[in-house]
Amino acid sequence: MDRIIITLTVTLAVAGCRSSEEAGTSGARQESQQPISTAAADSIAAVKRSSELTSVQDTLRASVVTHTKRERLPVRPIVHPKNPVYTVQLGAFADPQNALSFHKDAMERFGDLPVFNHYEAVDGLYRVSVGRFATLAEATKLRNTILKLHPKEYPECWVNYISR
């Protein structure tokens, strides 16, 4: 089979190829006017008889993907209340069931302190926090205690403030 392909390639290279424009036809196939050797003619006939060789044309379709910029949520200005109350925020959740479960766990751990589950409509998050302190120092002290006693449960708790 390799011999037939090599012979056919050599034959086509020797015979030369002409485009339909050079031949003066519009897509119709014309046989070459040059004489072909007997060996080349035999190999061409063998290739035509062979059902192993097929020609397949693949078409590549390209499409353009455009990315649009996502619209960002408006950043609300930070407004500090005049008389803030400080609390330690334990977590924020988009799913209300997760927030409720977290809230119940926090109530079991911090039963003597008030535990809040507050929904913030601006970003759609439920904030779970514990404690209600008049000064920032008291809230920071609770935060440090929580980090010492429960480092894995509340690793990113922070002091936050709410209005009275």
Short mmCIF file of N, CA and C in Angstrom, two decimals:
data_model
loop_
_atom_site.label_atom_id
_atom_site.label_comp_id
_atom_site.label_asym_id
_atom_site.label_seq_id
_atom_site.Cartn_x
_atom_site.Cartn_y
_atom_site.Cartn_z
N MET A 1 0.82 -1.19 0.00
CA MET A 1 0.00 0.00 0.00
C MET A 1 0.87 1.25 0.00
N ASP A 2 1.94 1.24 0.81
CA ASP A 2 2.83 2.39 0.83
C ASP A 2 3.46 2.62 -0.53
N ARG A 3 3.77 1.55 -1.24
CA ARG A 3 4.38 1.65 -2.57
C ARG A 3 3.43 2.32 -3.54
N ILE A 4 2.13 2.01 -3.41
CA ILE A 4 1.14 2.60 -4.30
C ILE A 4 1.01 4.10 -4.03
N ILE A 5 1.00 4.47 -2.77
CA ILE A 5 0.88 5.88 -2.41
C ILE A 5 2.10 6.66 -2.88
N ILE A 6 3.28 6.09 -2.69
CA ILE A 6 4.51 6.77 -3.14
C ILE A 6 4.50 6.91 -4.65
N THR A 7 4.12 5.84 -5.37
CA THR A 7 4.07 5.89 -6.83
C THR A 7 3.06 6.92 -7.29
N LEU A 8 1.89 6.96 -6.65
CA LEU A 8 0.87 7.93 -7.02
C LEU A 8 1.35 9.35 -6.77
N THR A 9 2.03 9.58 -5.65
CA THR A 9 2.55 10.91 -5.34
C THR A 9 3.57 11.34 -6.37
N VAL A 10 4.47 10.45 -6.73
CA VAL A 10 5.49 10.77 -7.74
C VAL A 10 4.84 11.02 -9.09
N THR A 11 3.84 10.22 -9.42
CA THR A 11 3.15 10.38 -10.70
C THR A 11 2.46 11.73 -10.78
N LEU A 12 1.77 12.11 -9.72
CA LEU A 12 1.09 13.41 -9.72
C LEU A 12 2.08 14.56 -9.77
N ALA A 13 3.21 14.39 -9.12
CA ALA A 13 4.21 15.46 -9.14
C ALA A 13 4.82 15.59 -10.52
N VAL A 14 5.07 14.47 -11.19
CA VAL A 14 5.67 14.50 -12.53
C VAL A 14 4.66 15.01 -13.54
N ALA A 15 3.42 14.55 -13.44
CA ALA A 15 2.40 14.93 -14.41
C ALA A 15 2.03 16.40 -14.27
N GLY A 16 2.12 16.92 -13.05
CA GLY A 16 1.78 18.33 -12.81
C GLY A 16 0.30 18.47 -12.59
N CYS A 17 -0.03 19.50 -11.90
CA CYS A 17 -1.43 19.76 -11.61
C CYS A 17 -1.78 21.10 -12.18
N ARG A 18 -3.00 21.18 -12.69
CA ARG A 18 -3.47 22.45 -13.20
C ARG A 18 -4.77 22.79 -12.52
N SER A 19 -4.96 24.06 -12.27
CA SER A 19 -6.23 24.47 -11.68
C SER A 19 -7.28 24.55 -12.76
N SER A 20 -8.53 24.66 -12.38
CA SER A 20 -9.60 24.76 -13.36
C SER A 20 -9.49 26.05 -14.15
N GLU A 21 -8.90 27.10 -13.56
CA GLU A 21 -8.72 28.35 -14.29
C GLU A 21 -7.68 28.18 -15.38
N GLU A 22 -6.58 27.45 -15.07
CA GLU A 22 -5.54 27.23 -16.06
C GLU A 22 -6.04 26.35 -17.19
N ALA A 23 -6.89 25.40 -16.86
CA ALA A 23 -7.39 24.48 -17.87
C ALA A 23 -8.50 25.10 -18.68
N GLY A 24 -9.04 26.21 -18.22
CA GLY A 24 -10.09 26.89 -18.96
C GLY A 24 -11.47 26.30 -18.69
N THR A 25 -11.60 25.59 -17.60
CA THR A 25 -12.91 25.01 -17.28
C THR A 25 -13.38 25.62 -15.97
N SER A 26 -14.62 25.47 -15.70
CA SER A 26 -15.17 25.99 -14.46
C SER A 26 -15.60 24.83 -13.57
N GLY A 27 -14.67 24.18 -12.99
CA GLY A 27 -14.98 23.12 -12.05
C GLY A 27 -15.04 21.75 -12.69
N ALA A 28 -15.15 21.62 -13.99
CA ALA A 28 -15.20 20.30 -14.63
C ALA A 28 -13.80 19.73 -14.64
N ARG A 29 -13.69 18.44 -14.42
CA ARG A 29 -12.38 17.80 -14.32
C ARG A 29 -11.95 17.37 -15.71
N GLN A 30 -10.74 17.76 -16.10
CA GLN A 30 -10.19 17.34 -17.38
C GLN A 30 -9.01 16.43 -17.12
N GLU A 31 -8.87 15.41 -17.94
CA GLU A 31 -7.73 14.51 -17.84
C GLU A 31 -6.50 15.22 -18.37
N SER A 32 -5.37 14.91 -17.83
CA SER A 32 -4.12 15.52 -18.27
C SER A 32 -3.80 15.04 -19.67
N GLN A 33 -3.27 15.94 -20.48
CA GLN A 33 -2.95 15.63 -21.87
C GLN A 33 -1.56 15.00 -22.00
N GLN A 34 -0.79 14.97 -20.90
CA GLN A 34 0.55 14.40 -20.96
C GLN A 34 0.47 12.89 -20.88
N PRO A 35 1.35 12.20 -21.60
CA PRO A 35 1.32 10.74 -21.54
C PRO A 35 1.79 10.24 -20.17
N ILE A 36 1.15 9.19 -19.67
CA ILE A 36 1.48 8.61 -18.38
C ILE A 36 2.14 7.27 -18.64
N SER A 37 3.18 6.96 -17.86
CA SER A 37 3.87 5.68 -18.04
C SER A 37 2.95 4.54 -17.65
N THR A 38 3.26 3.36 -18.08
CA THR A 38 2.45 2.18 -17.82
C THR A 38 2.40 1.87 -16.33
N ALA A 39 3.53 2.02 -15.62
CA ALA A 39 3.56 1.75 -14.18
C ALA A 39 2.69 2.76 -13.43
N ALA A 40 2.74 4.02 -13.84
CA ALA A 40 1.93 5.04 -13.20
C ALA A 40 0.46 4.80 -13.45
N ALA A 41 0.11 4.42 -14.67
CA ALA A 41 -1.28 4.14 -15.00
C ALA A 41 -1.79 2.96 -14.19
N ASP A 42 -0.95 1.92 -14.03
CA ASP A 42 -1.35 0.76 -13.23
C ASP A 42 -1.58 1.15 -11.76
N SER A 43 -0.67 2.00 -11.22
CA SER A 43 -0.82 2.39 -9.82
C SER A 43 -2.05 3.27 -9.61
N ILE A 44 -2.36 4.14 -10.59
CA ILE A 44 -3.56 4.97 -10.48
C ILE A 44 -4.81 4.10 -10.53
N ALA A 45 -4.80 3.11 -11.42
CA ALA A 45 -5.94 2.20 -11.51
C ALA A 45 -6.10 1.40 -10.23
N ALA A 46 -4.98 0.98 -9.62
CA ALA A 46 -5.05 0.22 -8.37
C ALA A 46 -5.62 1.07 -7.24
N VAL A 47 -5.24 2.33 -7.19
CA VAL A 47 -5.76 3.24 -6.16
C VAL A 47 -7.25 3.47 -6.37
N LYS A 48 -7.68 3.60 -7.63
CA LYS A 48 -9.10 3.80 -7.90
C LYS A 48 -9.92 2.59 -7.50
N ARG A 49 -9.36 1.38 -7.68
CA ARG A 49 -10.06 0.15 -7.31
C ARG A 49 -10.07 -0.07 -5.80
N SER A 50 -9.07 0.47 -5.11
CA SER A 50 -8.94 0.23 -3.68
C SER A 50 -10.05 0.98 -2.93
N SER A 51 -10.70 0.28 -2.03
CA SER A 51 -11.75 0.92 -1.24
C SER A 51 -11.20 1.44 0.08
N GLU A 52 -9.89 1.22 0.32
CA GLU A 52 -9.30 1.66 1.58
C GLU A 52 -9.06 3.16 1.61
N LEU A 53 -8.86 3.76 0.48
CA LEU A 53 -8.58 5.20 0.44
C LEU A 53 -9.87 5.97 0.25
N THR A 54 -10.09 6.89 1.14
CA THR A 54 -11.25 7.77 1.03
C THR A 54 -10.79 9.19 1.29
N SER A 55 -11.55 10.11 0.81
CA SER A 55 -11.24 11.52 1.00
C SER A 55 -12.35 12.13 1.85
N VAL A 56 -11.95 12.85 2.87
CA VAL A 56 -12.92 13.48 3.76
C VAL A 56 -12.55 14.95 3.88
N GLN A 57 -13.54 15.78 3.76
CA GLN A 57 -13.30 17.22 3.90
C GLN A 57 -13.94 17.66 5.20
N ASP A 58 -13.14 18.27 6.05
CA ASP A 58 -13.64 18.78 7.32
C ASP A 58 -13.86 20.28 7.21
N THR A 59 -14.89 20.74 7.86
CA THR A 59 -15.18 22.16 7.88
C THR A 59 -15.06 22.64 9.32
N LEU A 60 -14.34 23.71 9.49
CA LEU A 60 -14.16 24.29 10.81
C LEU A 60 -15.06 25.50 10.91
N ARG A 61 -15.89 25.50 11.94
CA ARG A 61 -16.75 26.66 12.17
C ARG A 61 -16.23 27.41 13.37
N ALA A 62 -16.01 28.66 13.18
CA ALA A 62 -15.50 29.49 14.27
C ALA A 62 -16.60 30.43 14.71
N SER A 63 -16.60 30.71 15.97
CA SER A 63 -17.56 31.67 16.48
C SER A 63 -16.83 32.63 17.41
N VAL A 64 -17.36 33.81 17.50
CA VAL A 64 -16.77 34.84 18.33
C VAL A 64 -17.55 34.90 19.63
N VAL A 65 -16.84 34.78 20.72
CA VAL A 65 -17.46 34.85 22.04
C VAL A 65 -17.13 36.22 22.63
N THR A 66 -18.15 36.93 22.97
CA THR A 66 -17.92 38.24 23.57
C THR A 66 -18.26 38.16 25.05
N HIS A 67 -17.45 38.78 25.83
CA HIS A 67 -17.68 38.84 27.27
C HIS A 67 -18.13 40.24 27.63
N THR A 68 -19.18 40.28 28.40
CA THR A 68 -19.65 41.58 28.85
C THR A 68 -19.19 41.79 30.29
N LYS A 69 -19.00 43.01 30.63
CA LYS A 69 -18.59 43.32 31.99
C LYS A 69 -19.80 43.16 32.90
N ARG A 70 -19.54 42.54 34.04
CA ARG A 70 -20.61 42.39 35.01
C ARG A 70 -20.85 43.72 35.70
N GLU A 71 -22.11 43.97 35.94
CA GLU A 71 -22.45 45.20 36.64
C GLU A 71 -22.16 45.01 38.12
N ARG A 72 -21.39 45.89 38.67
CA ARG A 72 -21.03 45.80 40.08
C ARG A 72 -22.13 46.38 40.95
N LEU A 73 -22.23 45.81 42.14
CA LEU A 73 -23.19 46.35 43.09
C LEU A 73 -22.72 47.74 43.53
N PRO A 74 -23.64 48.63 43.74
CA PRO A 74 -23.22 49.96 44.20
C PRO A 74 -22.60 49.87 45.59
N VAL A 75 -21.55 50.60 45.78
CA VAL A 75 -20.88 50.63 47.07
C VAL A 75 -21.57 51.68 47.92
N ARG A 76 -22.12 51.21 49.01
CA ARG A 76 -22.81 52.16 49.86
C ARG A 76 -21.80 52.86 50.76
N PRO A 77 -22.00 54.10 51.01
CA PRO A 77 -21.06 54.82 51.87
C PRO A 77 -21.15 54.32 53.31
N ILE A 78 -20.03 54.35 53.98
CA ILE A 78 -19.98 53.93 55.38
C ILE A 78 -20.55 55.07 56.23
N VAL A 79 -21.62 54.75 56.92
CA VAL A 79 -22.26 55.73 57.79
C VAL A 79 -22.14 55.21 59.22
N HIS A 80 -21.39 55.90 60.02
CA HIS A 80 -21.22 55.52 61.41
C HIS A 80 -22.38 56.11 62.22
N PRO A 81 -23.07 55.25 62.96
CA PRO A 81 -24.15 55.78 63.79
C PRO A 81 -23.57 56.67 64.90
N LYS A 82 -24.37 57.57 65.39
CA LYS A 82 -23.89 58.50 66.43
C LYS A 82 -23.55 57.77 67.72
N ASN A 83 -24.38 56.86 68.14
CA ASN A 83 -24.13 56.09 69.36
C ASN A 83 -24.11 54.60 69.00
N PRO A 84 -23.02 54.11 68.47
CA PRO A 84 -23.02 52.71 68.03
C PRO A 84 -22.95 51.73 69.19
N VAL A 85 -23.43 50.54 68.93
CA VAL A 85 -23.31 49.41 69.84
C VAL A 85 -22.42 48.42 69.12
N TYR A 86 -21.41 47.92 69.81
CA TYR A 86 -20.45 47.03 69.19
C TYR A 86 -20.82 45.57 69.43
N THR A 87 -20.57 44.75 68.44
CA THR A 87 -20.86 43.32 68.50
C THR A 87 -19.75 42.57 67.77
N VAL A 88 -19.66 41.28 68.00
CA VAL A 88 -18.66 40.46 67.31
C VAL A 88 -19.41 39.63 66.27
N GLN A 89 -19.12 39.90 65.01
CA GLN A 89 -19.77 39.17 63.92
C GLN A 89 -19.03 37.85 63.72
N LEU A 90 -19.79 36.77 63.78
CA LEU A 90 -19.21 35.43 63.65
C LEU A 90 -19.21 34.93 62.20
N GLY A 91 -20.17 35.37 61.41
CA GLY A 91 -20.25 34.93 60.02
C GLY A 91 -21.35 35.64 59.27
N ALA A 92 -21.30 35.51 57.93
CA ALA A 92 -22.33 36.08 57.06
C ALA A 92 -22.70 35.02 56.03
N PHE A 93 -24.01 34.86 55.78
CA PHE A 93 -24.49 33.77 54.94
C PHE A 93 -25.54 34.26 53.96
N ALA A 94 -25.49 33.74 52.74
CA ALA A 94 -26.50 34.04 51.74
C ALA A 94 -27.71 33.12 51.90
N ASP A 95 -27.47 31.90 52.35
CA ASP A 95 -28.55 30.93 52.53
C ASP A 95 -29.14 31.08 53.94
N PRO A 96 -30.44 31.32 54.05
CA PRO A 96 -31.02 31.52 55.38
C PRO A 96 -30.95 30.27 56.26
N GLN A 97 -30.99 29.09 55.65
CA GLN A 97 -30.90 27.86 56.45
C GLN A 97 -29.52 27.72 57.09
N ASN A 98 -28.47 28.07 56.35
CA ASN A 98 -27.12 28.04 56.92
C ASN A 98 -26.99 29.06 58.06
N ALA A 99 -27.56 30.23 57.86
CA ALA A 99 -27.50 31.26 58.90
C ALA A 99 -28.25 30.82 60.15
N LEU A 100 -29.41 30.18 59.98
CA LEU A 100 -30.19 29.72 61.12
C LEU A 100 -29.45 28.62 61.90
N SER A 101 -28.85 27.69 61.16
CA SER A 101 -28.08 26.62 61.81
C SER A 101 -26.89 27.19 62.59
N PHE A 102 -26.20 28.13 61.97
CA PHE A 102 -25.05 28.78 62.61
C PHE A 102 -25.50 29.57 63.85
N HIS A 103 -26.65 30.21 63.73
CA HIS A 103 -27.22 30.98 64.83
C HIS A 103 -27.53 30.08 66.03
N LYS A 104 -28.11 28.90 65.77
CA LYS A 104 -28.44 27.96 66.84
C LYS A 104 -27.17 27.47 67.54
N ASP A 105 -26.13 27.16 66.76
CA ASP A 105 -24.86 26.73 67.36
C ASP A 105 -24.25 27.83 68.22
N ALA A 106 -24.33 29.06 67.75
CA ALA A 106 -23.79 30.19 68.52
C ALA A 106 -24.58 30.40 69.80
N MET A 107 -25.89 30.19 69.77
CA MET A 107 -26.69 30.34 70.98
C MET A 107 -26.32 29.29 72.03
N GLU A 108 -26.00 28.08 71.59
CA GLU A 108 -25.57 27.04 72.52
C GLU A 108 -24.22 27.37 73.15
N ARG A 109 -23.31 27.92 72.37
CA ARG A 109 -21.97 28.24 72.87
C ARG A 109 -21.97 29.50 73.74
N PHE A 110 -22.74 30.50 73.34
CA PHE A 110 -22.72 31.79 74.03
C PHE A 110 -24.10 32.08 74.62
N GLY A 111 -24.62 31.17 75.39
CA GLY A 111 -25.98 31.27 75.94
C GLY A 111 -26.21 32.48 76.81
N ASP A 112 -25.18 32.95 77.50
CA ASP A 112 -25.37 34.09 78.40
C ASP A 112 -25.29 35.43 77.67
N LEU A 113 -24.82 35.44 76.41
CA LEU A 113 -24.72 36.67 75.63
C LEU A 113 -25.82 36.69 74.56
N PRO A 114 -26.28 37.89 74.19
CA PRO A 114 -27.29 37.96 73.12
C PRO A 114 -26.65 37.58 71.77
N VAL A 115 -27.37 36.74 71.00
CA VAL A 115 -26.91 36.32 69.67
C VAL A 115 -27.92 36.85 68.66
N PHE A 116 -27.42 37.52 67.61
CA PHE A 116 -28.28 38.16 66.61
C PHE A 116 -28.12 37.49 65.25
N ASN A 117 -29.22 37.44 64.53
CA ASN A 117 -29.21 36.99 63.14
C ASN A 117 -29.91 38.07 62.35
N HIS A 118 -29.14 38.96 61.74
CA HIS A 118 -29.68 40.15 61.10
C HIS A 118 -29.51 40.04 59.58
N TYR A 119 -30.59 40.31 58.85
CA TYR A 119 -30.54 40.29 57.38
C TYR A 119 -30.24 41.69 56.86
N GLU A 120 -29.27 41.78 55.97
CA GLU A 120 -28.89 43.06 55.35
C GLU A 120 -29.33 43.01 53.89
N ALA A 121 -30.31 43.82 53.53
CA ALA A 121 -30.89 43.78 52.19
C ALA A 121 -29.95 44.30 51.10
N VAL A 122 -28.99 45.13 51.45
CA VAL A 122 -28.09 45.71 50.45
C VAL A 122 -27.30 44.62 49.73
N ASP A 123 -26.76 43.67 50.47
CA ASP A 123 -25.98 42.62 49.83
C ASP A 123 -26.62 41.24 49.95
N GLY A 124 -27.78 41.16 50.58
CA GLY A 124 -28.51 39.90 50.68
C GLY A 124 -27.88 38.88 51.60
N LEU A 125 -27.21 39.32 52.65
CA LEU A 125 -26.55 38.40 53.56
C LEU A 125 -27.19 38.43 54.95
N TYR A 126 -27.19 37.27 55.57
CA TYR A 126 -27.63 37.14 56.95
C TYR A 126 -26.37 37.17 57.82
N ARG A 127 -26.31 38.13 58.73
CA ARG A 127 -25.15 38.29 59.59
C ARG A 127 -25.46 37.77 60.99
N VAL A 128 -24.62 36.83 61.44
CA VAL A 128 -24.77 36.26 62.77
C VAL A 128 -23.70 36.88 63.65
N SER A 129 -24.13 37.51 64.75
CA SER A 129 -23.19 38.17 65.65
C SER A 129 -23.58 37.90 67.10
N VAL A 130 -22.62 38.13 67.98
CA VAL A 130 -22.83 37.86 69.39
C VAL A 130 -22.37 39.07 70.20
N GLY A 131 -23.06 39.34 71.29
CA GLY A 131 -22.69 40.43 72.20
C GLY A 131 -23.29 41.75 71.82
N ARG A 132 -23.36 42.61 72.83
CA ARG A 132 -23.86 43.98 72.63
C ARG A 132 -23.12 44.84 73.64
N PHE A 133 -22.10 45.58 73.14
CA PHE A 133 -21.21 46.33 74.02
C PHE A 133 -21.25 47.81 73.70
N ALA A 134 -21.05 48.62 74.74
CA ALA A 134 -21.06 50.07 74.58
C ALA A 134 -19.72 50.58 74.06
N THR A 135 -18.63 49.83 74.30
CA THR A 135 -17.32 50.31 73.86
C THR A 135 -16.66 49.29 72.92
N LEU A 136 -15.79 49.81 72.10
CA LEU A 136 -15.03 48.98 71.17
C LEU A 136 -14.08 48.04 71.91
N ALA A 137 -13.53 48.50 73.04
CA ALA A 137 -12.59 47.70 73.82
C ALA A 137 -13.26 46.44 74.37
N GLU A 138 -14.49 46.55 74.84
CA GLU A 138 -15.21 45.37 75.36
C GLU A 138 -15.47 44.35 74.24
N ALA A 139 -15.86 44.83 73.08
CA ALA A 139 -16.12 43.94 71.95
C ALA A 139 -14.83 43.27 71.47
N THR A 140 -13.74 44.01 71.46
CA THR A 140 -12.44 43.44 71.06
C THR A 140 -11.99 42.38 72.04
N LYS A 141 -12.24 42.60 73.32
CA LYS A 141 -11.90 41.60 74.34
C LYS A 141 -12.67 40.30 74.11
N LEU A 142 -13.98 40.39 73.78
CA LEU A 142 -14.77 39.20 73.48
C LEU A 142 -14.25 38.51 72.22
N ARG A 143 -13.92 39.28 71.22
CA ARG A 143 -13.38 38.70 69.98
C ARG A 143 -12.12 37.90 70.27
N ASN A 144 -11.19 38.46 71.04
CA ASN A 144 -9.95 37.76 71.37
C ASN A 144 -10.22 36.49 72.17
N THR A 145 -11.19 36.54 73.07
CA THR A 145 -11.57 35.35 73.84
C THR A 145 -12.14 34.27 72.93
N ILE A 146 -12.99 34.67 72.00
CA ILE A 146 -13.57 33.70 71.05
C ILE A 146 -12.48 33.05 70.20
N LEU A 147 -11.51 33.84 69.76
CA LEU A 147 -10.43 33.29 68.95
C LEU A 147 -9.56 32.31 69.74
N LYS A 148 -9.41 32.54 71.03
CA LYS A 148 -8.63 31.61 71.87
C LYS A 148 -9.41 30.33 72.16
N LEU A 149 -10.70 30.45 72.47
CA LEU A 149 -11.49 29.29 72.85
C LEU A 149 -11.99 28.47 71.64
N HIS A 150 -12.27 29.13 70.55
CA HIS A 150 -12.84 28.46 69.36
C HIS A 150 -12.11 28.89 68.09
N PRO A 151 -10.82 28.57 67.97
CA PRO A 151 -10.08 29.06 66.80
C PRO A 151 -10.52 28.42 65.48
N LYS A 152 -11.00 27.18 65.51
CA LYS A 152 -11.41 26.52 64.27
C LYS A 152 -12.85 26.86 63.88
N GLU A 153 -13.70 27.09 64.84
CA GLU A 153 -15.10 27.36 64.56
C GLU A 153 -15.33 28.79 64.05
N TYR A 154 -14.59 29.75 64.63
CA TYR A 154 -14.78 31.16 64.27
C TYR A 154 -13.43 31.81 63.96
N PRO A 155 -12.73 31.36 62.92
CA PRO A 155 -11.38 31.90 62.67
C PRO A 155 -11.38 33.34 62.15
N GLU A 156 -12.47 33.78 61.58
CA GLU A 156 -12.49 35.12 60.98
C GLU A 156 -13.57 36.00 61.60
N CYS A 157 -13.80 35.86 62.89
CA CYS A 157 -14.77 36.76 63.52
C CYS A 157 -14.15 38.15 63.65
N TRP A 158 -14.97 39.16 63.68
CA TRP A 158 -14.47 40.53 63.76
C TRP A 158 -15.48 41.40 64.50
N VAL A 159 -14.99 42.53 64.92
CA VAL A 159 -15.85 43.48 65.64
C VAL A 159 -16.60 44.33 64.60
N ASN A 160 -17.87 44.46 64.85
CA ASN A 160 -18.71 45.25 63.97
C ASN A 160 -19.57 46.14 64.85
N TYR A 161 -20.22 47.12 64.27
CA TYR A 161 -21.07 47.98 65.07
C TYR A 161 -22.45 48.04 64.44
N ILE A 162 -23.42 48.25 65.28
CA ILE A 162 -24.79 48.41 64.85
C ILE A 162 -25.37 49.63 65.57
N SER A 163 -26.46 50.12 65.06
CA SER A 163 -27.07 51.26 65.75
C SER A 163 -27.91 50.74 66.92
N ARG A 164 -28.09 51.59 67.91
CA ARG A 164 -28.78 51.19 69.15
C ARG A 164 -30.20 50.84 68.90
#
